[in-house]
CSV table of C-alpha atoms and ligand atoms in Angstrom, one decimal:
chain,number,residue,atom,x,y,z
W,1482,GLU,CA,35.4,-22.7,-43.2
W,1483,ARG,CA,35.9,-21.0,-40.0
W,1484,LEU,CA,33.4,-18.2,-40.5
W,1485,LYS,CA,30.8,-20.7,-40.4
W,1486,MET,CA,30.7,-22.9,-38.7
W,1487,ASP,CA,29.7,-23.0,-35.0
W,1488,PHE,CA,31.8,-22.7,-31.8
W,1489,THR,CA,30.2,-26.1,-30.9
W,1490,SER,CA,31.0,-27.9,-34.3
W,1491,ARG,CA,34.6,-25.8,-33.4
W,1492,SER,CA,34.5,-26.7,-30.1
W,1493,LYS,CA,35.3,-30.8,-31.8
W,1494,LEU,CA,38.0,-29.5,-33.3
W,1495,ALA,CA,40.2,-27.6,-31.0
W,1496,LYS,CA,43.5,-28.6,-30.4
W,1497,ASN,CA,43.5,-28.6,-26.5
W,1498,GLN,CA,40.9,-29.1,-24.2
W,1499,LEU,CA,41.2,-25.6,-23.0
W,1500,THR,CA,40.1,-24.0,-26.0
W,1501,SER,CA,37.1,-26.6,-26.2
W,1502,LYS,CA,35.7,-25.5,-23.7
W,1503,ILE,CA,35.5,-21.7,-24.0
W,1504,PHE,CA,34.1,-22.8,-27.4
W,1505,GLU,CA,31.4,-25.1,-25.4
W,1506,LEU,CA,30.8,-22.1,-22.4
W,1507,MET,CA,30.4,-18.9,-25.2
W,1508,ASP,CA,27.4,-21.5,-27.1
W,1509,MET,CA,26.3,-22.3,-23.6
W,1510,LYS,CA,26.2,-18.4,-22.4
W,1511,GLU,CA,25.3,-16.9,-26.5
W,1512,THR,CA,28.8,-14.6,-25.5
W,1513,MET,CA,31.7,-13.5,-27.1
W,1514,LEU,CA,32.9,-11.0,-24.9
W,1515,CYS,CA,36.1,-10.6,-23.3
W,1516,LEU,CA,35.7,-7.8,-20.4
W,1517,ALA,CA,38.5,-5.6,-20.2
W,1518,ALA,CA,38.6,-4.7,-16.4
W,1519,ASP,CA,41.9,-2.0,-17.1
W,1520,LEU,CA,40.9,-0.6,-13.5
W,1521,THR,CA,43.6,0.1,-10.8
W,1522,LYS,CA,41.1,-0.6,-7.9
W,1523,THR,CA,40.7,-4.4,-7.0
W,1524,ASP,CA,37.3,-3.7,-5.4
W,1525,SER,CA,36.7,-2.1,-8.7
W,1526,ILE,CA,37.7,-4.9,-10.8
W,1527,LEU,CA,35.6,-6.6,-8.1
W,1528,LYS,CA,32.9,-5.1,-8.4
W,1529,LEU,CA,32.8,-5.2,-11.9
W,1530,ALA,CA,33.5,-9.0,-12.5
W,1531,GLU,CA,30.0,-9.4,-10.0
W,1532,ILE,CA,28.2,-7.4,-12.5
W,1533,ALA,CA,29.7,-8.8,-16.3
W,1534,GLY,CA,30.3,-12.4,-14.8
W,1535,PRO,CA,27.0,-14.1,-16.0
W,1536,HIS,CA,27.3,-12.3,-19.3
W,1537,ILE,CA,31.1,-12.7,-20.9
W,1538,ALA,CA,33.3,-15.1,-21.3
W,1539,ILE,CA,36.5,-13.9,-20.5
W,1540,LEU,CA,37.5,-11.4,-18.1
W,1541,LYS,CA,40.6,-9.5,-19.1
W,1542,ILE,CA,43.6,-7.7,-16.5
W,1543,HIS,CA,46.7,-6.2,-17.1
W,1544,VAL,CA,47.8,-7.4,-13.3
W,1545,ASP,CA,50.3,-4.5,-13.2
W,1546,ILE,CA,48.3,-1.7,-13.1
W,1547,ILE,CA,47.0,-2.5,-10.0
W,1548,GLU,CA,47.7,-0.9,-7.2
W,1549,ASP,CA,46.5,-2.9,-4.5
W,1550,PHE,CA,47.0,-5.8,-5.5
W,1551,ASN,CA,46.8,-8.9,-2.7
W,1552,GLU,CA,46.3,-12.3,-3.1
W,1553,GLU,CA,42.2,-12.1,-1.0
W,1554,PHE,CA,41.8,-10.4,-4.7
W,1555,ILE,CA,42.9,-13.4,-6.6
W,1556,LYS,CA,40.8,-15.1,-4.7
W,1557,GLN,CA,38.0,-13.8,-4.6
W,1558,LEU,CA,38.1,-13.1,-8.9
W,1559,LYS,CA,38.7,-17.4,-8.4
W,1560,ASN,CA,35.1,-17.5,-6.8
W,1561,LEU,CA,33.7,-15.5,-9.2
W,1562,SER,CA,34.7,-17.1,-12.0
W,1563,LEU,CA,33.7,-20.0,-10.7
W,1564,LYS,CA,30.7,-18.8,-9.1
W,1565,HIS,CA,29.2,-17.2,-12.8
W,1566,ARG,CA,31.6,-19.3,-15.7
W,1567,PHE,CA,34.2,-16.7,-17.3
W,1568,PHE,CA,37.7,-17.6,-17.5
W,1569,ILE,CA,40.8,-15.0,-16.8
W,1570,MET,CA,43.1,-14.1,-18.6
W,1571,GLU,CA,46.6,-11.6,-17.6
W,1572,ASP,CA,47.3,-10.4,-20.8
W,1573,ARG,CA,50.9,-9.9,-19.6
W,1574,LYS,CA,52.4,-10.2,-23.5
W,1575,PHE,CA,54.9,-11.4,-22.8
W,1576,ALA,CA,58.1,-10.9,-24.5
W,1577,ASP,CA,61.3,-11.9,-24.0
W,1578,ILE,CA,63.6,-15.1,-24.1
W,1579,GLY,CA,62.3,-18.4,-22.7
W,1580,ASN,CA,64.5,-18.2,-19.2
W,1581,THR,CA,63.0,-14.4,-18.6
W,1582,VAL,CA,59.4,-14.9,-20.0
W,1583,SER,CA,59.7,-18.7,-17.7
W,1584,LEU,CA,60.7,-16.4,-14.9
W,1585,GLN,CA,58.0,-13.9,-15.0
W,1586,CYS,CA,55.1,-16.2,-15.5
W,1587,SER,CA,55.1,-18.3,-12.0
W,1588,LYS,CA,57.4,-15.8,-10.0
W,1589,GLY,CA,57.6,-12.7,-8.6
W,1590,ILE,CA,54.9,-10.1,-7.3
W,1591,TYR,CA,51.9,-12.0,-9.2
W,1592,LYS,CA,52.4,-15.6,-9.4
W,1593,ILE,CA,50.3,-15.0,-13.2
W,1594,ALA,CA,51.3,-19.6,-13.4
W,1595,GLU,CA,48.7,-20.1,-10.3
W,1596,TRP,CA,45.5,-18.3,-11.5
W,1597,ALA,CA,45.8,-17.0,-14.9
W,1598,ASP,CA,43.7,-19.3,-16.7
W,1599,LEU,CA,44.3,-17.6,-20.1
W,1600,ILE,CA,47.8,-15.8,-21.2
W,1601,THR,CA,49.3,-14.1,-24.0
W,1602,VAL,CA,52.5,-13.9,-25.5
W,1603,HIS,CA,54.5,-11.6,-28.6
W,1604,PRO,CA,55.6,-14.1,-30.7
W,1605,VAL,CA,59.3,-11.5,-31.8
W,1606,ALA,CA,61.4,-13.7,-29.4
W,1607,GLY,CA,60.5,-17.1,-31.7
W,1608,PRO,CA,58.9,-20.3,-30.1
W,1609,GLY,CA,61.9,-20.7,-27.2
W,1610,ILE,CA,59.4,-18.3,-25.2
W,1611,PHE,CA,56.8,-21.5,-25.6
W,1612,ASP,CA,58.8,-23.7,-24.4
W,1613,GLY,CA,59.7,-21.4,-21.3
W,1614,LEU,CA,56.0,-20.6,-21.3
W,1615,LYS,CA,55.3,-24.4,-20.6
W,1616,ASN,CA,58.4,-24.3,-18.4
W,1617,ALA,CA,56.5,-22.3,-15.8
W,1618,LEU,CA,53.2,-24.1,-16.0
W,1619,LYS,CA,54.7,-27.6,-15.9
W,1620,ASN,CA,53.1,-27.7,-12.0
W,1621,ILE,CA,50.2,-26.6,-12.6
W,1622,SER,CA,47.0,-29.0,-12.9
W,1623,GLU,CA,44.4,-26.8,-13.8
W,1624,ASP,CA,43.8,-26.3,-17.9
W,1625,ARG,CA,46.5,-23.5,-18.9
W,1626,GLY,CA,46.5,-21.4,-23.3
W,1627,ILE,CA,47.7,-19.1,-24.7
W,1628,PHE,CA,46.7,-16.8,-27.1
W,1629,VAL,CA,49.5,-15.3,-29.6
W,1630,VAL,CA,50.1,-11.5,-30.6
W,1631,THR,CA,49.9,-11.5,-33.9
W,1632,GLU,CA,48.5,-8.8,-35.4
W,1633,MET,CA,48.0,-5.8,-33.0
W,1634,SER,CA,45.1,-2.6,-33.7
W,1635,SER,CA,47.0,0.2,-32.4
W,1636,GLU,CA,47.8,2.4,-35.5
W,1637,GLY,CA,51.3,1.8,-37.0
W,1638,THR,CA,51.8,-1.6,-35.6
W,1639,LEU,CA,54.5,-3.7,-36.8
W,1640,THR,CA,53.2,-6.2,-36.6
W,1641,ALA,CA,52.5,-6.1,-40.8
W,1642,GLY,CA,53.4,-8.9,-43.5
W,1643,ASN,CA,55.9,-11.8,-43.0
W,1644,TYR,CA,55.8,-11.2,-39.3
W,1645,VAL,CA,51.2,-12.1,-39.4
W,1646,THR,CA,51.9,-16.0,-41.4
W,1647,ASP,CA,55.4,-16.2,-39.7
W,1648,SER,CA,53.5,-15.6,-36.2
W,1649,LEU,CA,51.2,-18.5,-37.7
W,1650,LYS,CA,53.5,-20.9,-38.9
W,1651,MET,CA,55.3,-21.1,-35.5
W,1652,SER,CA,52.2,-21.1,-33.5
W,1653,ALA,CA,51.0,-24.5,-34.8
W,1654,THR,CA,54.4,-26.1,-33.2
W,1655,CYS,CA,52.5,-25.3,-29.9
W,1656,ASN,CA,49.8,-27.5,-28.0
W,1657,LEU,CA,48.9,-24.4,-25.5
W,1658,ILE,CA,47.5,-21.9,-28.2
W,1659,VAL,CA,43.8,-21.5,-27.8
W,1660,GLY,CA,43.7,-19.1,-30.8
W,1661,HIS,CA,45.6,-15.5,-32.1
W,1662,VAL,CA,44.8,-11.9,-31.2
W,1663,CYS,CA,44.1,-10.4,-34.2
W,1664,GLN,CA,42.3,-7.9,-36.2
W,1665,SER,CA,41.2,-9.3,-39.6
W,1666,ASN,CA,40.4,-13.4,-40.8
W,1667,ILE,CA,44.4,-14.5,-41.1
W,1668,PHE,CA,44.1,-18.3,-39.7
W,1669,SER,CA,41.3,-20.6,-41.7
W,1670,ASP,CA,41.8,-23.6,-39.0
W,1671,PRO,CA,38.0,-23.7,-37.3
W,1672,GLY,CA,40.3,-25.0,-33.8
W,1673,LEU,CA,41.6,-21.7,-33.1
W,1674,ILE,CA,39.6,-18.9,-32.0
W,1675,GLN,CA,40.0,-15.5,-33.4
W,1676,LEU,CA,39.9,-13.1,-30.4
W,1677,THR,CA,39.7,-9.0,-31.3
W,1678,PRO,CA,40.6,-5.9,-29.4
W,1679,GLY,CA,39.2,-2.6,-29.9
W,1680,VAL,CA,35.6,-2.9,-30.7
W,1681,LYS,CA,33.4,0.1,-29.7
W,1682,LEU,CA,29.3,0.8,-30.7
W,1683,ALA,CA,30.8,3.3,-32.6
W,1684,LYS,CA,34.0,3.3,-35.1
W,1685,ALA,CA,36.3,5.6,-33.5
W,1686,SER,CA,39.6,6.0,-32.2
W,1687,ASP,CA,41.3,7.3,-29.0
W,1688,ASP,CA,44.2,9.7,-28.7
W,1689,LEU,CA,46.5,6.9,-28.1
W,1690,GLY,CA,46.8,5.0,-31.5
W,1691,GLN,CA,44.2,2.9,-30.2
W,1692,GLN,CA,41.3,2.0,-33.1
W,1693,TYR,CA,38.6,0.7,-32.5
W,1694,ASN,CA,35.6,-1.4,-34.9
W,1695,THR,CA,32.1,-1.9,-34.4
W,1696,PRO,CA,31.1,-5.5,-32.7
W,1697,GLU,CA,29.3,-6.1,-36.1
W,1698,SER,CA,32.2,-5.4,-38.0
W,1699,VAL,CA,34.8,-7.5,-36.3
W,1700,VAL,CA,32.4,-10.1,-36.4
W,1701,ASN,CA,32.2,-10.2,-39.5
W,1702,ALA,CA,36.2,-9.5,-40.1
W,1703,GLY,CA,36.4,-13.2,-38.4
W,1704,ALA,CA,36.3,-12.4,-34.0
W,1705,ASP,CA,35.2,-15.1,-31.2
W,1706,LEU,CA,35.9,-13.0,-28.8
W,1707,ALA,CA,36.3,-9.8,-29.6
W,1708,VAL,CA,37.8,-7.5,-26.0
W,1709,VAL,CA,35.9,-4.7,-25.0
W,1710,GLY,CA,37.3,-2.2,-22.6
W,1711,ARG,CA,36.3,1.6,-21.8
W,1712,GLY,CA,33.2,1.0,-24.3
W,1713,ILE,CA,31.9,-0.4,-20.7
W,1714,THR,CA,34.3,0.4,-18.0
W,1715,ASP,CA,33.5,4.8,-19.0
W,1716,ALA,CA,29.9,3.2,-19.2
W,1717,THR,CA,27.3,4.5,-17.0
W,1718,ASP,CA,25.1,2.1,-16.9
W,1719,LYS,CA,27.5,-1.1,-17.1
W,1720,LEU,CA,25.0,-4.0,-17.0
W,1721,ALA,CA,22.1,-1.9,-19.8
W,1722,THR,CA,26.4,-1.6,-22.2
W,1723,ILE,CA,27.1,-5.3,-21.2
W,1724,LEU,CA,24.1,-6.7,-22.7
W,1725,LYS,CA,24.3,-4.4,-26.0
W,1726,TYR,CA,27.2,-5.2,-27.0
W,1727,LYS,CA,26.9,-9.3,-25.9
W,1728,LYS,CA,23.5,-8.8,-27.9
W,1729,GLN,CA,25.3,-7.4,-31.5
W,1730,LEU,CA,28.3,-9.7,-31.8
W,1731,TRP,CA,25.6,-13.0,-31.1
W,1732,SER,CA,22.9,-11.3,-33.1
W,1733,ALA,CA,26.3,-11.0,-36.5
W,1734,TYR,CA,27.7,-14.8,-35.1
W,1735,ARG,CA,24.3,-15.9,-35.7
W,1736,THR,CA,23.9,-13.6,-39.4
W,1737,ARG,CA,27.9,-14.9,-39.8
W,1738,THR,CA,26.6,-18.8,-39.2
W,1739,CYS,CA,23.7,-19.1,-40.5
W,1740,PRO,CA,23.2,-16.8,-43.6
S,3217,5BU,P1,39.5,-0.8,-25.2
S,3217,5BU,O1,39.0,-0.1,-23.5
S,3217,5BU,O2,38.6,-1.2,-25.2
S,3217,5BU,O3,41.0,0.4,-25.5
S,3217,5BU,O4,41.2,-1.8,-24.7
S,3217,5BU,C1,41.4,-2.9,-25.2
S,3217,5BU,C2,42.4,-3.7,-24.5
S,3217,5BU,O5,43.0,-4.4,-25.3
S,3217,5BU,C3,43.1,-3.1,-23.7
S,3217,5BU,O6,43.9,-3.8,-21.9
S,3217,5BU,C4,44.3,-3.4,-24.4
S,3217,5BU,O7,45.5,-4.0,-23.7
S,3217,5BU,C5,44.3,-4.6,-25.5
S,3217,5BU,N1,44.8,-4.4,-26.9
S,3217,5BU,C6,44.7,-3.8,-27.6
S,3217,5BU,O8,44.0,-2.6,-26.8
S,3217,5BU,N2,45.4,-4.1,-28.6
S,3217,5BU,C7,45.9,-5.1,-28.7
S,3217,5BU,O9,46.1,-5.3,-30.2
S,3217,5BU,C8,45.9,-6.1,-28.4
S,3217,5BU,C9,45.7,-5.8,-26.5
S,3217,5BU,BR1,47.1,-7.2,-28.4
């Protein structure tokens, strides 16, 4: 069963190189943290990445909320990702027809295809969306991967019922898939990664529909990577808070894999 297996064993069952590399990195750094650096200034993202870098597997950004975006920022973020060994995810949640997402991924101001190791995609448009993204990434020599948004964390989300099972089925046809963004243990393939957002030290919610569960409970619900944003970005002592999440997640993983 997927939940009982350790990340190194699962890295050997992954269907693409990037997924294997992520599993290996998680085991090596003993971290399941995906930090959501939802900050609007490049300086603050870089500062946070410098502190968090050694302790996270993925740094996730929303590039379209940055007010002073520039190419130098991408260069510096890339340097930090190499220095501290973490992957960069652009949580773009592509959701349009293949031709449009192909343009959105490779063109415009952000040129996401050129720097994001990982992107997120809503399966709502059907399999053509994967073809569009594949097209956008066809000339990129580095590994690229997709997390499919199969189940959201927010209250009243429409990602339920057949949508979830159909998303799993549809994603199985695309070799760029690294895993699923979801809230529970909805797939059994040990070669895929479960990325779970909505994580805080105490069960809570915000005023805009976000719902939080604790590190231990999300790991028990199958999370391999836990997305933590404001739980860390709002903390006064960022490093101490990062380490607290890292430790709680890893200890829940240890219990999950060797009870
Ligand atoms: P928070 O500050 O920990 O609530 O941030 C959560 C992040 O995860 C934020 O960047 C969201 O865009 C992202 N997210 C989410 O919260 N829930 C989802 O279902 C998906 C993404 Br998909």
